[in-house]
């Protein structure tokens, strides 16, 4: 976790401005590297199996003793491990978020962020100056071995956590229904919808490499016969017609307003009369607390730097939906969605 200043330190850093507060952000960068190193060494997994001394851990991980000692002390200062009489063990926070990957796959997140910080972030000054990127983010994740899967699985955890609440707000008619999940990647939302609606048949559009992850997740859910995985360029591929529901989840932030109107126009054409389009994405909001707002603004910067992405306000989303001739738009939020909103509208 971030370094937690005590009362006197908070006064010096935040109130009196008497200590160099930017050092806390620089220390956070060092903290990330300590966590990343622990993940790559399987240190948390080893401590999950058996609490160990630094010497025992150095032996079991085949590491240099002084190096492991320094790493453990750094992790202890950040709250990821705790030392009791010379024996280290994971803290409950580490057990929940690094060992139980069902909620959030931070191990794959580390794989992604190591790559992003190494390969993409150094270009930030030139991107901000010119607005041009010397890379295509989606080609990049496809070309680096294992990165596409890590990226999809990083997003699968929070999607899997959010999906039950999202599905409750998506009402489908009784009887046979059809779903199109555009850019559905990992497949989490399609899986949950199919589980909630036994008569639902679904298609996921995405790149071939992204659908490799979707296939693993769909196979694990035993939905093979009900979910069709279709590699597709969404702008060139025929979407088909007569869908009851089309998902555009974590998708509109990739495009500008005009392009999203075209995207929603394709969705409108593919839906049956009375069918719904559903958007789930980060939207501008003043309702967030300071921590969530800070994360939100960093995400905004990341979207821009990596893929010329952006976030939209509710009014802008309504403008897109109106331009694509949708009606009856509804907005849903939940505290656990961390700034994301669900938007539904009807053809």
Short mmCIF file of C-alpha atoms in Angstrom, two decimals:
data_model
loop_
_atom_site.label_atom_id
_atom_site.label_comp_id
_atom_site.label_asym_id
_atom_site.label_seq_id
_atom_site.Cartn_x
_atom_site.Cartn_y
_atom_site.Cartn_z
CA UNK A 1 0.00 0.00 0.00
CA UNK A 2 1.20 3.61 -0.30
CA UNK A 3 3.49 4.82 2.46
CA UNK A 4 1.31 5.99 5.35
CA UNK A 5 2.75 9.11 7.05
CA UNK A 6 2.13 9.45 10.78
CA UNK A 7 0.53 12.57 12.30
CA UNK A 8 3.76 14.57 12.47
CA UNK A 9 4.80 13.48 8.97
CA UNK A 10 1.37 14.42 7.56
CA UNK A 11 1.75 17.88 9.12
CA UNK A 12 5.24 18.32 7.65
CA UNK A 13 4.35 16.94 4.20
CA UNK A 14 0.79 18.14 3.64
CA UNK A 15 0.03 21.03 5.99
CA UNK A 16 3.26 22.93 6.49
CA UNK A 17 4.79 21.98 3.11
CA UNK A 18 8.02 21.70 5.06
CA UNK A 19 9.06 18.31 3.66
CA UNK A 20 9.42 17.39 -0.04
CA UNK A 21 5.99 15.83 -0.65
CA UNK A 22 6.91 14.75 -4.24
CA UNK A 23 9.28 12.25 -2.62
CA UNK A 24 6.20 10.23 -1.60
CA UNK A 25 5.26 9.79 -5.27
CA UNK A 26 8.83 8.89 -6.15
CA UNK A 27 8.84 6.39 -3.29
CA UNK A 28 5.62 4.93 -4.72
CA UNK A 29 7.54 4.15 -7.92
CA UNK A 30 10.13 2.30 -5.85
CA UNK A 31 7.33 0.53 -4.01
CA UNK A 32 5.87 -0.71 -7.29
CA UNK A 33 9.26 -2.13 -8.26
CA UNK A 34 9.47 -3.98 -4.93
CA UNK A 35 6.03 -5.51 -5.50
CA UNK A 36 6.87 -6.40 -9.10
CA UNK A 37 10.09 -8.08 -7.98
CA UNK A 38 8.21 -10.10 -5.37
CA UNK A 39 5.71 -11.29 -7.98
CA UNK A 40 8.42 -12.31 -10.45
CA UNK A 41 10.23 -14.25 -7.72
CA UNK A 42 6.97 -15.95 -6.62
CA UNK A 43 7.71 -14.64 -3.13
CA UNK A 44 4.06 -14.13 -2.16
CA UNK A 45 3.16 -17.62 -3.40
CA UNK A 46 6.00 -19.12 -1.37
CA UNK A 47 4.92 -17.30 1.81
CA UNK A 48 1.35 -18.41 1.17
CA UNK A 49 2.55 -22.02 1.24
CA UNK A 50 4.76 -21.56 4.29
CA UNK A 51 5.76 -18.52 6.40
CA UNK A 52 9.56 -18.39 6.32
CA UNK A 53 12.63 -16.63 7.62
CA UNK A 54 14.66 -14.52 5.21
CA UNK A 55 17.35 -17.22 5.11
CA UNK A 56 14.86 -20.01 4.37
CA UNK A 57 13.16 -17.90 1.72
CA UNK A 58 16.48 -17.11 0.05
CA UNK A 59 17.20 -20.84 -0.13
CA UNK A 60 13.77 -21.89 -1.40
CA UNK A 61 13.70 -19.13 -4.04
CA UNK A 62 17.38 -19.64 -4.94
CA UNK A 63 18.19 -16.00 -4.19
CA UNK A 64 21.06 -14.08 -2.66
CA UNK A 65 20.36 -13.74 1.12
CA UNK A 66 21.11 -10.02 1.42
CA UNK A 67 18.90 -9.28 -1.58
CA UNK A 68 15.95 -11.18 -0.12
CA UNK A 69 16.50 -9.50 3.24
CA UNK A 70 16.33 -6.03 1.67
CA UNK A 71 13.26 -6.97 -0.40
CA UNK A 72 11.40 -8.37 2.62
CA UNK A 73 12.13 -5.25 4.67
CA UNK A 74 10.85 -3.05 1.84
CA UNK A 75 7.67 -5.15 1.51
CA UNK A 76 7.22 -5.07 5.29
CA UNK A 77 7.38 -1.25 5.26
CA UNK A 78 4.66 -1.18 2.59
CA UNK A 79 2.34 -3.59 4.40
CA UNK A 80 2.61 -6.56 2.02
CA UNK A 81 4.41 -8.89 4.44
CA UNK A 82 4.73 -8.89 8.22
CA UNK A 83 7.67 -10.09 10.28
CA UNK A 84 7.09 -11.98 13.55
CA UNK A 85 10.19 -13.06 15.49
CA UNK A 86 12.23 -13.44 12.32
CA UNK A 87 9.50 -15.21 10.33
CA UNK A 88 7.76 -13.47 7.44
CA UNK A 89 4.20 -14.09 6.31
CA UNK A 90 1.83 -12.43 3.86
CA UNK A 91 -0.54 -9.83 5.27
CA UNK A 92 -4.30 -10.34 4.79
CA UNK A 93 -4.19 -7.66 2.07
CA UNK A 94 -1.61 -9.65 0.10
CA UNK A 95 -3.51 -12.90 0.55
CA UNK A 96 -6.74 -11.32 -0.70
CA UNK A 97 -5.42 -9.43 -3.71
CA UNK A 98 -2.40 -11.44 -4.89
CA UNK A 99 -3.27 -15.02 -3.95
CA UNK A 100 -7.02 -15.02 -4.57
CA UNK A 101 -6.95 -14.08 -8.25
CA UNK A 102 -10.71 -14.57 -8.61
CA UNK A 103 -11.31 -10.99 -7.44
CA UNK A 104 -8.46 -9.18 -9.15
CA UNK A 105 -5.56 -10.72 -11.03
CA UNK A 106 -2.75 -8.49 -9.82
CA UNK A 107 -0.09 -10.95 -10.94
CA UNK A 108 -1.12 -10.44 -14.57
CA UNK A 109 -1.50 -6.72 -13.86
CA UNK A 110 2.16 -6.64 -12.83
CA UNK A 111 3.10 -8.35 -16.11
CA UNK A 112 1.19 -5.67 -18.02
CA UNK A 113 2.50 -2.70 -16.11
CA UNK A 114 6.09 -3.88 -16.27
CA UNK A 115 5.75 -3.92 -20.06
CA UNK A 116 3.83 -0.63 -20.29
CA UNK A 117 6.29 1.25 -18.07
CA UNK A 118 9.26 -0.22 -19.92
CA UNK A 119 8.05 0.19 -23.51
CA UNK A 120 5.30 2.82 -23.66
CA UNK A 121 5.63 5.32 -20.84
CA UNK A 122 9.07 6.64 -21.92
CA UNK A 123 7.30 8.07 -25.00
CA UNK A 124 4.94 10.20 -22.85
CA UNK A 125 6.70 13.57 -23.39
CA UNK A 126 6.70 13.21 -27.18
CA UNK A 127 3.08 11.97 -27.19
CA UNK A 128 1.95 14.98 -25.16
CA UNK A 129 3.93 17.35 -27.39
CA UNK A 130 2.80 15.98 -30.75
CA UNK A 131 -0.34 13.96 -30.06
CA UNK A 132 1.23 11.16 -32.10
CA UNK A 133 2.23 7.72 -30.84
CA UNK A 134 5.14 5.70 -32.27
CA UNK A 135 3.16 2.52 -31.50
CA UNK A 136 -0.31 1.05 -31.87
CA UNK A 137 -1.34 -0.14 -28.43
CA UNK A 138 -3.37 -3.10 -29.68
CA UNK A 139 -0.69 -4.28 -32.10
CA UNK A 140 1.84 -3.91 -29.29
CA UNK A 141 -0.10 -6.09 -26.83
CA UNK A 142 -0.61 -8.69 -29.57
CA UNK A 143 3.06 -8.80 -30.55
CA UNK A 144 4.68 -9.06 -27.10
CA UNK A 145 4.57 -12.71 -26.06
CA UNK A 146 1.94 -13.38 -23.39
CA UNK A 147 0.97 -9.73 -23.02
CA UNK A 148 -2.47 -9.91 -24.66
CA UNK A 149 -3.53 -12.73 -22.35
CA UNK A 150 -2.14 -10.92 -19.30
CA UNK A 151 -3.97 -7.75 -20.35
CA UNK A 152 -7.28 -9.57 -20.81
CA UNK A 153 -6.95 -11.45 -17.53
CA UNK A 154 -6.03 -8.24 -15.71
CA UNK A 155 -9.39 -6.84 -16.85
CA UNK A 156 -11.26 -10.12 -16.28
CA UNK A 157 -10.96 -9.90 -12.48
CA UNK A 158 -12.81 -6.60 -11.95
CA UNK A 159 -15.25 -7.49 -14.74
CA UNK A 160 -16.04 -10.78 -13.03
CA UNK A 161 -16.58 -8.86 -9.79
CA UNK A 162 -18.83 -6.21 -11.39
CA UNK A 163 -20.78 -8.54 -13.67
CA UNK A 164 -23.44 -9.82 -11.20
CA UNK A 165 -24.62 -6.27 -10.39
CA UNK A 166 -24.43 -5.23 -14.04
CA UNK A 167 -26.43 -8.25 -15.22
CA UNK A 168 -29.21 -7.50 -12.71
CA UNK A 169 -29.75 -4.16 -14.45
CA UNK A 170 -29.87 -5.64 -17.95
CA UNK A 171 -33.38 -6.99 -18.47
CA UNK A 172 -33.85 -9.45 -21.32
CA UNK A 173 -37.18 -10.89 -22.48
CA UNK A 174 -38.20 -14.45 -21.71
CA UNK A 175 -37.55 -17.07 -24.36
CA UNK A 176 -34.72 -17.31 -26.89
CA UNK A 177 -32.60 -14.16 -27.06
CA UNK A 178 -29.44 -13.05 -28.86
CA UNK A 179 -26.46 -11.09 -27.56
CA UNK A 180 -23.57 -9.40 -29.36
CA UNK A 181 -20.58 -8.45 -27.19
CA UNK A 182 -18.43 -6.02 -29.21
CA UNK A 183 -14.80 -6.04 -28.10
CA UNK A 184 -15.76 -8.59 -25.46
CA UNK A 185 -12.19 -9.82 -24.99
CA UNK A 186 -12.07 -11.91 -21.84
CA UNK A 187 -15.78 -12.81 -22.09
CA UNK A 188 -16.72 -12.18 -18.44
CA UNK A 189 -19.94 -10.25 -19.11
CA UNK A 190 -21.13 -12.65 -21.80
CA UNK A 191 -20.49 -15.58 -19.46
CA UNK A 192 -22.50 -14.03 -16.63
CA UNK A 193 -25.37 -13.11 -18.96
CA UNK A 194 -25.51 -16.63 -20.38
CA UNK A 195 -25.57 -18.05 -16.86
CA UNK A 196 -28.42 -15.69 -15.92
CA UNK A 197 -30.43 -16.35 -19.11
CA UNK A 198 -30.40 -20.05 -20.11
CA UNK A 199 -31.99 -19.34 -23.52
CA UNK A 200 -29.44 -16.70 -24.51
CA UNK A 201 -27.16 -17.27 -27.51
CA UNK A 202 -24.13 -14.97 -27.68
CA UNK A 203 -21.46 -13.80 -30.11
CA UNK A 204 -18.25 -12.05 -29.06
CA UNK A 205 -16.39 -9.84 -31.55
CA UNK A 206 -12.72 -9.13 -30.91
CA UNK A 207 -9.25 -9.74 -32.29
CA UNK A 208 -8.14 -13.32 -32.78
CA UNK A 209 -5.53 -13.11 -30.01
CA UNK A 210 -7.97 -11.56 -27.51
CA UNK A 211 -10.47 -14.33 -28.21
CA UNK A 212 -7.89 -16.93 -27.18
CA UNK A 213 -8.42 -15.70 -23.61
CA UNK A 214 -12.18 -15.60 -24.10
CA UNK A 215 -12.11 -19.24 -25.25
CA UNK A 216 -10.33 -20.32 -22.07
CA UNK A 217 -12.90 -18.55 -19.90
CA UNK A 218 -15.90 -19.72 -21.94
CA UNK A 219 -14.62 -23.31 -21.89
CA UNK A 220 -14.13 -23.13 -18.12
CA UNK A 221 -17.75 -21.96 -17.77
CA UNK A 222 -18.91 -24.85 -20.03
CA UNK A 223 -20.76 -22.52 -22.40
CA UNK A 224 -19.07 -23.66 -25.62
CA UNK A 225 -22.30 -24.40 -27.47
CA UNK A 226 -23.90 -21.05 -26.62
CA UNK A 227 -21.08 -18.57 -27.23
CA UNK A 228 -19.63 -17.99 -30.71
CA UNK A 229 -16.21 -16.35 -30.81
CA UNK A 230 -15.83 -14.27 -33.96
CA UNK A 231 -12.52 -12.62 -34.89
CA UNK A 232 -13.60 -9.36 -36.47
CA UNK A 233 -12.64 -5.86 -37.48
CA UNK A 234 -15.73 -4.16 -36.08
CA UNK A 235 -15.70 -1.50 -38.81
CA UNK A 236 -15.47 -3.96 -41.70
CA UNK A 237 -17.35 -7.00 -40.40
CA UNK A 238 -21.10 -7.40 -40.86
CA UNK A 239 -22.62 -7.37 -37.37
CA UNK A 240 -25.79 -9.15 -38.43
CA UNK A 241 -29.29 -8.22 -37.24
CA UNK A 242 -32.05 -9.03 -34.77
CA UNK A 243 -30.00 -8.87 -31.58
CA UNK A 244 -31.83 -8.31 -28.30
CA UNK A 245 -28.79 -6.80 -26.58
CA UNK A 246 -25.47 -5.35 -27.75
CA UNK A 247 -22.69 -4.70 -25.25
CA UNK A 248 -20.15 -1.92 -25.76
CA UNK A 249 -18.27 -2.47 -22.51
CA UNK A 250 -15.02 -0.63 -21.80
CA UNK A 251 -15.07 0.33 -25.44
CA UNK A 252 -16.23 3.89 -26.13
CA UNK A 253 -13.15 5.36 -24.42
CA UNK A 254 -11.13 4.15 -27.42
CA UNK A 255 -12.83 6.63 -29.80
CA UNK A 256 -13.85 10.27 -30.14
CA UNK A 257 -17.46 11.43 -30.01
CA UNK A 258 -18.04 11.37 -33.78
CA UNK A 259 -16.60 7.86 -34.13
CA UNK A 260 -18.74 6.63 -31.23
CA UNK A 261 -21.85 7.95 -32.98
CA UNK A 262 -20.89 5.78 -35.97
CA UNK A 263 -20.30 2.85 -33.61
CA UNK A 264 -23.72 3.31 -32.02
CA UNK A 265 -25.25 3.61 -35.49
CA UNK A 266 -23.92 0.14 -36.33
CA UNK A 267 -25.36 -1.15 -33.05
CA UNK A 268 -28.73 0.44 -33.83
CA UNK A 269 -28.85 -1.28 -37.22
CA UNK A 270 -27.97 -4.67 -35.71
CA UNK A 271 -30.62 -4.58 -32.97
CA UNK A 272 -34.20 -5.75 -33.35
CA UNK A 273 -36.91 -3.15 -32.59
CA UNK A 274 -37.03 -2.75 -28.82
CA UNK A 275 -33.52 -4.16 -28.46
CA UNK A 276 -31.03 -2.54 -26.10
CA UNK A 277 -27.51 -1.21 -26.36
CA UNK A 278 -25.51 -1.20 -23.12
CA UNK A 279 -22.38 0.85 -22.43
CA UNK A 280 -20.15 0.23 -19.41
CA UNK A 281 -17.22 2.62 -19.09
CA UNK A 282 -15.47 5.28 -17.06
CA UNK A 283 -17.54 8.48 -17.21
CA UNK A 284 -16.59 11.91 -15.90
CA UNK A 285 -18.05 12.31 -12.42
CA UNK A 286 -17.78 14.73 -9.51
CA UNK A 287 -19.17 12.16 -7.10
CA UNK A 288 -15.90 10.31 -6.50
CA UNK A 289 -13.86 10.51 -3.30
CA UNK A 290 -10.33 11.88 -3.42
CA UNK A 291 -8.68 8.45 -3.80
CA UNK A 292 -11.00 7.31 -6.61
CA UNK A 293 -10.73 10.71 -8.28
CA UNK A 294 -6.94 10.47 -8.20
CA UNK A 295 -7.05 7.01 -9.76
CA UNK A 296 -9.61 8.21 -12.31
CA UNK A 297 -7.39 11.07 -13.48
CA UNK A 298 -4.39 8.74 -13.82
CA UNK A 299 -6.58 6.38 -15.89
CA UNK A 300 -7.56 9.34 -18.07
CA UNK A 301 -3.90 10.11 -18.69
CA UNK A 302 -3.16 6.44 -19.41
CA UNK A 303 -6.01 6.20 -21.95
CA UNK A 304 -4.63 9.24 -23.75
CA UNK A 305 -0.97 8.23 -23.73
CA UNK A 306 -1.45 4.61 -24.73
CA UNK A 307 -4.27 4.77 -27.27
CA UNK A 308 -5.49 8.37 -27.72
CA UNK A 309 -8.40 7.39 -25.49
CA UNK A 310 -10.68 9.63 -23.44
CA UNK A 311 -13.58 9.66 -21.01
CA UNK A 312 -16.95 11.28 -21.61
CA UNK A 313 -19.56 13.07 -19.53
CA UNK A 314 -23.16 11.89 -19.23
CA UNK A 315 -24.27 14.72 -21.50
CA UNK A 316 -21.81 13.61 -24.18
CA UNK A 317 -23.02 10.01 -23.95
CA UNK A 318 -26.62 11.22 -24.28
CA UNK A 319 -25.58 13.25 -27.32
CA UNK A 320 -24.10 10.12 -28.93
CA UNK A 321 -27.19 8.04 -28.19
CA UNK A 322 -29.55 10.74 -29.48
CA UNK A 323 -27.52 11.11 -32.68
CA UNK A 324 -27.77 7.35 -33.24
CA UNK A 325 -31.58 7.60 -32.66
CA UNK A 326 -31.66 5.59 -29.43
CA UNK A 327 -34.27 6.43 -26.79
CA UNK A 328 -35.07 5.80 -23.12
CA UNK A 329 -31.46 6.10 -21.95
CA UNK A 330 -30.78 5.18 -18.33
CA UNK A 331 -27.62 5.63 -16.24
CA UNK A 332 -26.63 3.35 -13.36
CA UNK A 333 -23.74 3.70 -10.94
CA UNK A 334 -22.49 1.71 -7.96
CA UNK A 335 -19.75 2.50 -5.45
CA UNK A 336 -17.94 -0.77 -6.19
CA UNK A 337 -17.70 0.12 -9.90
CA UNK A 338 -15.03 2.74 -9.06
CA UNK A 339 -16.20 5.48 -11.41
CA UNK A 340 -17.62 3.24 -14.12
CA UNK A 341 -21.23 3.69 -15.18
CA UNK A 342 -23.71 1.45 -16.96
CA UNK A 343 -25.79 3.14 -19.65
CA UNK A 344 -28.68 1.46 -21.44
CA UNK A 345 -30.83 2.70 -24.31
CA UNK A 346 -33.50 1.22 -26.56
CA UNK A 347 -33.88 1.06 -30.34
#
